[in-house]
Tab-separated table of C-alpha atoms and ligand atoms in Angstrom:
chain	number	residue	atom	x	y	z
V	1	MET	CA	-15.284	3.226	7.411
V	2	ILE	CA	-13.294	3.979	4.304
V	3	SER	CA	-14.095	1.725	1.390
V	4	ALA	CA	-11.300	0.032	-0.523
V	5	THR	CA	-13.319	0.459	-3.674
V	6	PRO	CA	-13.068	3.864	-5.300
V	7	ALA	CA	-16.112	5.903	-6.042
V	8	ALA	CA	-17.222	5.348	-9.608
V	9	THR	CA	-14.830	6.837	-12.108
V	10	SER	CA	-13.939	6.082	-15.671
V	11	ALA	CA	-10.318	5.244	-16.405
V	12	SER	CA	-10.179	8.092	-18.868
V	13	SER	CA	-12.391	11.067	-19.369
V	14	ALA	CA	-14.193	10.015	-22.552
V	15	ASP	CA	-14.230	13.489	-24.076
V	16	ASP	CA	-10.652	14.500	-23.292
V	17	PRO	CA	-8.210	13.402	-26.028
V	18	LEU	CA	-5.362	13.531	-23.520
V	19	GLY	CA	-6.776	10.382	-21.922
V	20	TRP	CA	-7.121	8.424	-25.174
V	21	THR	CA	-4.703	5.618	-25.924
V	22	PRO	CA	-2.924	5.563	-29.316
V	23	GLU	CA	-5.392	2.840	-30.322
V	24	GLU	CA	-8.337	5.084	-29.427
V	25	TRP	CA	-6.816	7.859	-31.567
V	26	ARG	CA	-6.588	5.442	-34.480
V	27	THR	CA	-10.213	4.348	-34.061
V	28	ARG	CA	-11.424	7.927	-33.910
V	29	PHE	CA	-9.359	8.956	-36.913
V	30	ALA	CA	-10.702	5.919	-38.787
V	31	SER	CA	-14.250	7.114	-38.042
V	32	LEU	CA	-13.381	10.253	-40.048
V	33	GLY	CA	-11.790	8.157	-42.776
V	34	ILE	CA	-8.277	9.248	-41.796
V	35	LYS	CA	-5.395	6.768	-41.942
V	36	SER	CA	-3.960	5.426	-38.695
V	37	ALA	CA	-0.491	6.752	-39.601
V	38	HIS	CA	-1.878	10.274	-39.165
V	39	ALA	CA	-3.339	9.318	-35.802
V	40	ASP	CA	0.124	8.178	-34.745
V	41	THR	CA	1.616	11.474	-35.931
V	42	ALA	CA	-0.975	13.426	-33.964
V	43	TRP	CA	-0.437	11.286	-30.859
V	44	ALA	CA	3.310	11.952	-30.976
V	45	ALA	CA	2.764	15.685	-31.512
V	46	VAL	CA	0.614	15.823	-28.365
V	47	HIS	CA	2.451	13.430	-26.067
V	48	ARG	CA	6.049	13.810	-27.184
V	49	GLY	CA	6.022	17.239	-28.858
V	50	LEU	CA	3.713	18.676	-26.133
V	51	VAL	CA	1.917	20.575	-28.903
V	52	VAL	CA	-1.357	22.134	-27.805
V	53	ASP	CA	-2.788	23.052	-31.212
V	54	TRP	CA	-1.977	19.645	-32.668
V	55	ARG	CA	-4.664	19.866	-35.364
V	56	ALA	CA	-2.617	22.621	-37.016
V	57	SER	CA	0.545	20.527	-36.949
V	58	PRO	CA	2.469	20.875	-40.223
V	59	ALA	CA	3.222	17.159	-39.930
V	60	LEU	CA	-0.427	16.497	-40.890
V	61	PRO	CA	-1.529	16.946	-44.517
V	62	GLU	CA	-3.806	19.881	-45.299
V	63	SER	CA	-6.794	17.617	-46.086
V	64	VAL	CA	-6.444	15.854	-42.715
V	65	ARG	CA	-6.197	19.159	-40.878
V	66	ARG	CA	-9.383	20.300	-42.606
V	67	ALA	CA	-11.248	17.136	-41.567
V	68	LEU	CA	-10.015	17.459	-37.993
V	69	ALA	CA	-11.144	21.067	-37.774
V	70	GLU	CA	-14.714	19.714	-37.842
V	71	VAL	CA	-14.400	17.755	-34.567
V	72	ASP	CA	-13.948	18.988	-31.024
V	73	TRP	CA	-10.824	17.101	-30.086
V	74	ALA	CA	-8.964	20.063	-28.674
V	75	VAL	CA	-6.249	19.518	-26.102
V	76	ARG	CA	-6.879	22.148	-23.490
V	77	PRO	CA	-4.001	22.770	-21.075
V	78	LEU	CA	-4.960	23.331	-17.463
V	79	ALA	CA	-5.229	27.009	-16.553
V	80	VAL	CA	-2.879	28.281	-13.858
V	81	VAL	CA	-4.963	29.886	-11.127
V	82	ARG	CA	-1.936	30.676	-8.983
V	83	GLU	CA	1.780	30.059	-9.115
V	84	GLN	CA	4.148	30.361	-6.177
V	85	ALA	CA	7.914	29.968	-6.005
V	86	SER	CA	9.824	29.147	-2.824
V	87	VAL	CA	12.380	31.692	-1.615
V	88	ASP	CA	15.242	29.277	-2.315
V	89	GLY	CA	13.973	28.922	-5.897
V	90	PHE	CA	13.978	25.112	-5.767
V	91	THR	CA	10.211	24.629	-5.644
V	92	ARG	CA	7.355	25.983	-7.737
V	93	LYS	CA	3.758	25.212	-6.870
V	94	PHE	CA	0.881	25.552	-9.333
V	95	LEU	CA	-2.795	25.670	-8.529
V	96	LEU	CA	-4.329	24.312	-11.732
V	97	ARG	CA	-7.957	24.556	-12.787
V	98	LEU	CA	-9.554	21.427	-14.205
V	99	HIS	CA	-12.178	21.791	-16.913
V	100	ASP	CA	-15.124	21.595	-14.500
V	101	GLY	CA	-13.697	24.365	-12.306
V	102	GLU	CA	-12.244	21.999	-9.671
V	103	THR	CA	-8.634	22.775	-8.766
V	104	VAL	CA	-5.579	20.713	-7.847
V	105	GLU	CA	-1.999	21.466	-6.914
V	106	THR	CA	1.056	20.323	-8.829
V	107	VAL	CA	4.633	20.947	-7.712
V	108	LEU	CA	7.889	21.239	-9.639
V	109	MET	CA	10.810	20.377	-7.382
V	110	ARG	CA	14.548	20.635	-7.871
V	111	TYR	CA	16.191	18.321	-5.406
V	112	ARG	CA	19.688	16.830	-5.446
V	113	GLY	CA	20.226	17.695	-9.100
V	114	ARG	CA	16.913	16.102	-10.097
V	115	VAL	CA	13.842	17.788	-11.446
V	116	THR	CA	10.630	16.106	-10.326
V	117	ALA	CA	6.944	16.770	-10.855
V	118	CYS	CA	4.785	16.034	-7.818
V	119	ILE	CA	1.335	15.242	-9.142
V	120	SER	CA	-2.130	14.939	-7.606
V	121	THR	CA	-4.361	11.935	-8.257
V	122	GLN	CA	-7.547	13.103	-6.524
V	123	ALA	CA	-9.129	16.432	-5.613
V	124	GLY	CA	-8.859	16.120	-1.835
V	125	CYS	CA	-8.472	12.732	-0.178
V	126	ALA	CA	-10.793	10.355	1.665
V	127	MET	CA	-8.111	8.771	3.859
V	128	GLY	CA	-8.180	11.313	6.674
V	129	CYS	CA	-4.565	11.100	7.889
V	130	VAL	CA	-4.557	13.529	10.779
V	131	PHE	CA	-1.321	15.368	9.978
V	132	CYS	CA	-2.020	15.922	6.268
V	133	ALA	CA	-3.636	19.072	4.898
V	134	THR	CA	-5.221	17.134	2.035
V	135	GLY	CA	-6.709	14.623	4.453
V	136	GLN	CA	-7.932	17.412	6.705
V	137	SER	CA	-9.831	19.011	3.810
V	138	GLY	CA	-11.703	15.825	2.803
V	139	PHE	CA	-12.478	14.168	-0.533
V	140	ARG	CA	-13.946	16.104	-3.465
V	141	ARG	CA	-13.589	13.896	-6.531
V	142	GLN	CA	-11.475	11.441	-8.479
V	143	LEU	CA	-9.185	12.772	-11.197
V	144	HIS	CA	-9.427	11.284	-14.671
V	145	ALA	CA	-6.344	9.860	-16.350
V	146	ALA	CA	-6.310	12.876	-18.683
V	147	GLU	CA	-6.166	15.222	-15.688
V	148	ILE	CA	-3.222	13.345	-14.206
V	149	VAL	CA	-1.385	13.407	-17.548
V	150	ALA	CA	-2.231	17.103	-18.015
V	151	GLN	CA	-0.399	17.969	-14.782
V	152	ALA	CA	2.743	16.189	-16.013
V	153	MET	CA	2.433	17.998	-19.329
V	154	HIS	CA	2.140	21.337	-17.573
V	155	VAL	CA	5.472	20.763	-15.842
V	156	ALA	CA	7.020	19.207	-18.961
V	157	ARG	CA	6.163	22.291	-21.042
V	158	ILE	CA	7.764	24.610	-18.479
V	159	LEU	CA	10.896	22.483	-18.494
V	160	ALA	CA	10.926	22.203	-22.287
V	161	ALA	CA	10.876	25.997	-22.548
V	162	ALA	CA	14.129	25.969	-20.557
V	163	GLY	CA	15.608	23.186	-22.688
V	164	GLU	CA	15.012	20.558	-19.982
V	165	ARG	CA	13.062	17.326	-20.011
V	166	LEU	CA	10.743	15.922	-17.375
V	167	ARG	CA	12.191	12.612	-16.228
V	168	ASN	CA	10.842	12.089	-12.702
V	169	ILE	CA	7.324	11.991	-11.345
V	170	VAL	CA	6.092	11.318	-7.840
V	171	LEU	CA	2.418	10.612	-7.258
V	172	MET	CA	2.654	12.329	-3.889
V	173	GLY	CA	0.436	15.326	-4.438
V	174	GLN	CA	-3.152	15.473	-3.282
V	175	GLY	CA	-4.979	12.194	-2.995
V	176	GLU	CA	-4.411	8.491	-2.576
V	177	PRO	CA	-3.361	7.005	-5.949
V	178	LEU	CA	-4.525	3.464	-5.157
V	179	HIS	CA	-7.985	4.803	-4.239
V	180	ASN	CA	-8.203	5.896	-7.897
V	181	TYR	CA	-6.475	2.820	-9.290
V	182	ASP	CA	-7.870	2.582	-12.824
V	183	ALA	CA	-7.302	6.216	-13.728
V	184	VAL	CA	-3.808	6.194	-12.217
V	185	ALA	CA	-2.836	2.978	-14.018
V	186	HIS	CA	-4.154	4.381	-17.280
V	187	ALA	CA	-2.191	7.629	-16.774
V	188	LEU	CA	0.974	5.636	-16.054
V	189	ASP	CA	0.498	3.715	-19.308
V	190	LEU	CA	0.209	6.989	-21.209
V	191	LEU	CA	3.155	8.697	-19.494
V	192	THR	CA	5.483	5.751	-20.052
V	193	HIS	CA	4.392	5.060	-23.641
V	194	GLU	CA	7.513	4.840	-25.772
V	195	ARG	CA	6.119	7.119	-28.476
V	196	GLY	CA	4.900	9.664	-25.927
V	197	MET	CA	6.692	11.252	-22.980
V	198	ALA	CA	8.422	7.889	-22.533
V	199	LEU	CA	9.085	8.321	-18.834
V	200	ALA	CA	11.035	5.424	-17.353
V	201	HIS	CA	8.774	3.245	-15.183
V	202	ASP	CA	11.140	3.313	-12.227
V	203	ARG	CA	11.324	7.104	-12.348
V	204	ILE	CA	7.662	7.298	-11.442
V	205	THR	CA	7.089	6.767	-7.739
V	206	LEU	CA	3.614	5.907	-6.542
V	207	SER	CA	3.124	6.658	-2.861
V	208	THR	CA	0.300	4.909	-1.038
V	209	VAL	CA	-1.039	5.191	2.484
V	210	GLY	CA	-1.226	1.396	2.444
V	211	LEU	CA	-4.213	0.139	0.443
V	212	VAL	CA	-3.403	-3.537	0.559
V	213	SER	CA	-5.705	-4.536	-2.306
V	214	GLY	CA	-4.069	-1.940	-4.560
V	215	ILE	CA	-0.510	-2.969	-3.641
V	216	ARG	CA	-1.362	-6.587	-4.482
V	217	ARG	CA	-2.957	-5.520	-7.750
V	218	LEU	CA	0.130	-3.479	-8.734
V	219	ALA	CA	2.275	-6.549	-8.098
V	220	ASP	CA	-0.028	-8.979	-9.887
V	221	GLU	CA	-0.321	-6.711	-12.927
V	222	GLY	CA	3.482	-6.519	-13.107
V	223	ARG	CA	3.539	-2.739	-12.926
V	224	ARG	CA	7.080	-1.446	-12.822
V	225	CYS	CA	6.776	1.927	-11.109
V	226	SER	CA	8.611	2.575	-7.835
V	227	LEU	CA	6.450	2.030	-4.784
V	228	ALA	CA	6.450	4.082	-1.599
V	229	VAL	CA	4.331	3.005	1.374
V	230	SER	CA	3.483	5.512	4.105
V	231	LEU	CA	3.888	3.858	7.512
V	232	HIS	CA	4.331	6.412	10.340
V	233	GLY	CA	3.706	3.865	13.102
V	234	ALA	CA	5.356	0.524	13.922
V	235	THR	CA	2.433	-0.844	15.943
V	236	ASP	CA	-1.211	-0.900	14.907
V	237	ALA	CA	-2.248	1.371	17.776
V	238	GLU	CA	0.379	4.007	16.946
V	239	ARG	CA	-0.272	3.854	13.223
V	240	ASN	CA	-4.060	3.902	13.505
V	241	ALA	CA	-3.926	7.096	15.548
V	242	LEU	CA	-2.336	8.857	12.559
V	243	VAL	CA	-3.531	6.873	9.557
V	244	PRO	CA	-7.147	5.637	9.829
V	245	ILE	CA	-6.792	3.180	6.913
V	246	GLY	CA	-4.772	1.038	9.337
V	247	ARG	CA	-8.104	-0.066	10.809
V	248	ARG	CA	-9.120	-1.539	7.445
V	249	TRP	CA	-5.800	-3.343	6.866
V	250	ASN	CA	-3.531	-3.867	9.843
V	251	LEU	CA	0.269	-3.827	9.767
V	252	ALA	CA	0.558	-7.603	9.427
V	253	GLU	CA	-1.629	-7.518	6.310
V	254	LEU	CA	0.275	-4.528	4.942
V	255	MET	CA	3.657	-6.185	5.526
V	256	ASP	CA	2.371	-9.347	3.793
V	257	ALA	CA	1.311	-7.327	0.755
V	258	CYS	CA	4.712	-5.587	0.681
V	259	ARG	CA	6.526	-8.931	0.769
V	260	HIS	CA	4.274	-10.134	-2.039
V	261	TYR	CA	5.106	-6.989	-4.042
V	262	THR	CA	8.845	-7.475	-3.625
V	263	ALA	CA	8.671	-11.219	-4.318
V	264	THR	CA	6.655	-10.621	-7.482
V	265	THR	CA	8.450	-7.574	-8.867
V	266	GLY	CA	11.921	-7.900	-7.346
V	267	ARG	CA	11.654	-4.252	-6.353
V	268	LYS	CA	12.567	-2.604	-3.099
V	269	ILE	CA	9.918	-0.549	-1.328
V	270	PHE	CA	10.378	2.950	0.045
V	271	PHE	CA	8.693	3.292	3.418
V	272	GLU	CA	7.696	6.845	4.295
V	273	TRP	CA	7.904	7.898	7.907
V	274	THR	CA	6.787	11.365	8.981
V	275	LEU	CA	8.797	12.238	12.086
V	276	ILE	CA	6.629	13.912	14.707
V	277	GLU	CA	8.326	15.146	17.851
V	278	GLY	CA	7.492	13.048	20.890
V	279	HIS	CA	5.094	10.885	18.848
V	280	ASN	CA	7.060	8.544	16.644
V	281	ASP	CA	10.639	9.862	16.694
V	282	GLY	CA	11.990	8.016	19.756
V	283	PRO	CA	14.675	5.293	19.906
V	284	GLU	CA	12.186	2.571	20.941
V	285	THR	CA	10.000	3.388	17.959
V	286	ALA	CA	13.033	3.256	15.655
V	287	ALA	CA	13.906	-0.172	17.037
V	288	ALA	CA	10.312	-1.360	16.574
V	289	LEU	CA	10.391	-0.119	12.967
V	290	GLY	CA	13.711	-1.862	12.410
V	291	LYS	CA	12.157	-5.135	13.609
V	292	LEU	CA	8.997	-4.631	11.553
V	293	LEU	CA	10.999	-4.189	8.353
V	294	VAL	CA	13.620	-6.839	9.027
V	295	ASP	CA	12.419	-9.148	6.249
V	296	GLN	CA	11.455	-6.431	3.774
V	297	HIS	CA	13.556	-5.141	0.887
V	298	ALA	CA	13.201	-1.669	2.356
V	299	HIS	CA	14.521	1.860	2.257
V	300	VAL	CA	13.029	4.287	4.769
V	301	ASN	CA	12.429	7.944	3.914
V	302	LEU	CA	12.299	10.002	7.087
V	303	ILE	CA	10.256	13.174	6.574
V	304	PRO	CA	10.293	15.748	9.376
V	305	LEU	CA	6.647	16.783	9.841
V	306	ASN	CA	5.584	19.761	7.772
V	307	PRO	CA	3.199	22.144	9.498
V	308	THR	CA	-0.507	22.030	8.631
V	309	GLU	CA	-3.389	23.987	10.112
V	310	GLY	CA	-5.303	21.043	11.486
V	311	PHE	CA	-2.523	19.287	13.401
V	312	THR	CA	-0.618	20.643	16.352
V	313	GLY	CA	2.369	18.245	16.283
V	314	ARG	CA	5.874	19.502	15.592
V	315	ALA	CA	8.715	18.239	13.438
V	316	ALA	CA	11.367	16.072	15.077
V	317	SER	CA	14.713	17.803	15.512
V	318	LEU	CA	17.546	16.883	13.181
V	319	ASP	CA	19.398	15.300	16.129
V	320	ARG	CA	16.439	13.023	16.871
V	321	ALA	CA	16.088	12.207	13.178
V	322	LYS	CA	19.767	11.247	12.994
V	323	ARG	CA	19.491	9.072	16.095
V	324	PHE	CA	16.423	7.390	14.577
V	325	GLN	CA	18.386	6.783	11.403
V	326	GLU	CA	21.297	5.347	13.374
V	327	ILE	CA	19.048	2.785	15.077
V	328	LEU	CA	17.538	1.777	11.745
V	329	ARG	CA	21.076	1.283	10.433
V	330	GLU	CA	21.851	-0.983	13.405
V	331	HIS	CA	18.875	-3.078	12.253
V	332	GLY	CA	20.250	-3.182	8.723
V	333	ILE	CA	17.658	-0.785	7.312
V	334	PRO	CA	18.977	2.012	5.044
V	335	SER	CA	17.249	5.382	5.290
V	336	THR	CA	17.369	8.972	4.093
V	337	ILE	CA	16.339	12.094	5.976
V	338	ARG	CA	14.385	14.181	3.476
V	339	GLN	CA	15.524	17.715	3.045
V	340	ARG	CA	12.603	20.045	3.635
V	341	ARG	CA	11.691	21.995	0.553
V	342	GLY	CA	8.996	24.479	-0.369
V	343	ILE	CA	7.658	24.854	3.174
V	344	ASP	CA	7.371	28.644	2.792
V	345	ILE	CA	4.807	28.139	0.011
V	346	ALA	CA	3.107	25.114	1.623
V	347	ALA	CA	4.390	22.822	-1.120
V	348	GLY	CA	5.987	20.262	1.195
V	349	CYS	CA	4.695	16.707	1.733
V	350	GLY	CA	1.196	16.769	3.146
V	351	GLN	CA	0.771	20.528	2.813
V	352	LEU	CA	-1.221	20.550	-0.413
V	353	ALA	CA	-4.811	21.450	0.190
V	354	GLY	CA	-5.673	23.321	-2.990
V	355	ALA	CA	-8.155	26.120	-2.919
V	356	SER	CA	-11.511	25.378	-4.494
V	357	ALA	CA	-12.629	27.330	-7.529
V	358	ALA	CA	-14.603	29.629	-5.278
V	359	ASP	CA	-11.545	30.707	-3.262
H	401	LIG	N1	-1.688	9.511	-0.362
H	401	LIG	C1	-0.365	9.097	-0.585
H	401	LIG	C2	0.479	10.111	-1.334
H	401	LIG	C3	0.297	11.554	-0.984
H	401	LIG	S1	0.908	12.043	0.593
H	401	LIG	C4	0.292	8.701	0.739
H	401	LIG	O1	-0.261	9.006	1.780
H	401	LIG	O2	1.339	8.074	0.679
H	401	LIG	C5	2.668	11.996	0.325
H	401	LIG	C6	3.483	11.773	1.576
H	401	LIG	O3	3.407	12.913	2.442
H	401	LIG	C7	3.022	10.595	2.409
H	401	LIG	O4	4.118	9.796	2.787
H	401	LIG	C8	2.409	11.256	3.608
H	401	LIG	O5	2.389	10.435	4.730
H	401	LIG	C9	3.286	12.452	3.769
H	401	LIG	N2	2.718	13.524	4.597
H	401	LIG	C10	1.424	13.839	4.748
H	401	LIG	N3	1.300	14.901	5.572
H	401	LIG	C11	2.541	15.273	5.940
H	401	LIG	C12	3.064	16.316	6.750
H	401	LIG	N4	2.279	17.212	7.345
H	401	LIG	N5	4.405	16.388	6.910
H	401	LIG	C13	5.225	15.515	6.282
H	401	LIG	N6	4.791	14.514	5.496
H	401	LIG	C14	3.468	14.387	5.313
H	402	LIG	FE1	-4.505	11.185	1.756
H	402	LIG	FE2	-1.884	10.632	1.657
H	402	LIG	FE3	-2.803	12.816	2.931
H	402	LIG	FE4	-3.241	10.409	3.962
H	402	LIG	S1	-1.248	11.392	3.684
H	402	LIG	S2	-4.743	12.061	3.793
H	402	LIG	S3	-3.559	9.220	2.145
H	402	LIG	S4	-2.927	12.406	0.756
């Protein structure tokens, strides 16, 4: 049985400056006898200016730069092992090497005039959803906050080189963000810090397979990111066949947590529904979903199944998807059919597996 408690991880990797808070920078600078104002300058150079060699920043006095040259506080960008671009040019996928040789995938998507970074929160995933390539490949390790931030910075630097700014992030890459809660929350604090990248809270969407304890914690901590909850089934039996975590928290418990989230934060929830032909794309299922969500502040994202090696199901046709959407509308539930993007480079939802360093 999957545990709700993540395997031990620190919220930030102690030796990676990218995971340090501005306060930690000040403390460390103070330990070298350097004023906190210089720590703030350095923080802004790294997090807002996206400067890699921040210790050589001309904004720091010569004497400070000399003192900093003595310590190993280098910001090391993640190396690109492989980069792929989709034929339509809207999606770019990066296989990035973490400092211990582990690899994760990060995606840059252009969709409806928006540029979005799709970021991984774990190497692999322990949740075992049957239709997901990440789930099929199993769990390798938690990512540190610094490694989550580093992925955003990778995309931000590419955009900056083209005169663009990263404004949207979805935590929909590899892994289950709420199974790595502390590191994810810490990364969100860094990414939204007003003197750093200053991403708007509601432009960061956290997608969860439905870890009830984590959803409640997000609500109770007053976190302001957008929340997406992956459903895929409107009855426990149907959902459990696709998403094993449903056996830990059933739909009634999940719906309770979602109501609590909306009541506490005032926010609507995006419910993700992967449409699998003949499985969960029929009119009765749409009606059951409509009933399930009747008292939720909900928007449903319908995602035609993307192909993965370990699952034989097929995507619902567009006609079936539209009919499904129509029935949801009759139940008063708004929905969007997601355009498929990046399928030719396996960068679509649930297709990220990420080769290991040995590949
Ligand atoms: N672990 C989180 C976020 C990563 S998965 C979660 O499960 O929500 C991001 C989204 O992709 C989820 O909604 C997931 O259900 C969906 N997904 C997984 N495999 C898919 C596939 N093969 N086709 C389409 N969507 C898929
Ligand atoms: Fe993990 Fe999400 Fe894939 Fe499920 S769908 S295996 S929770 S990444």
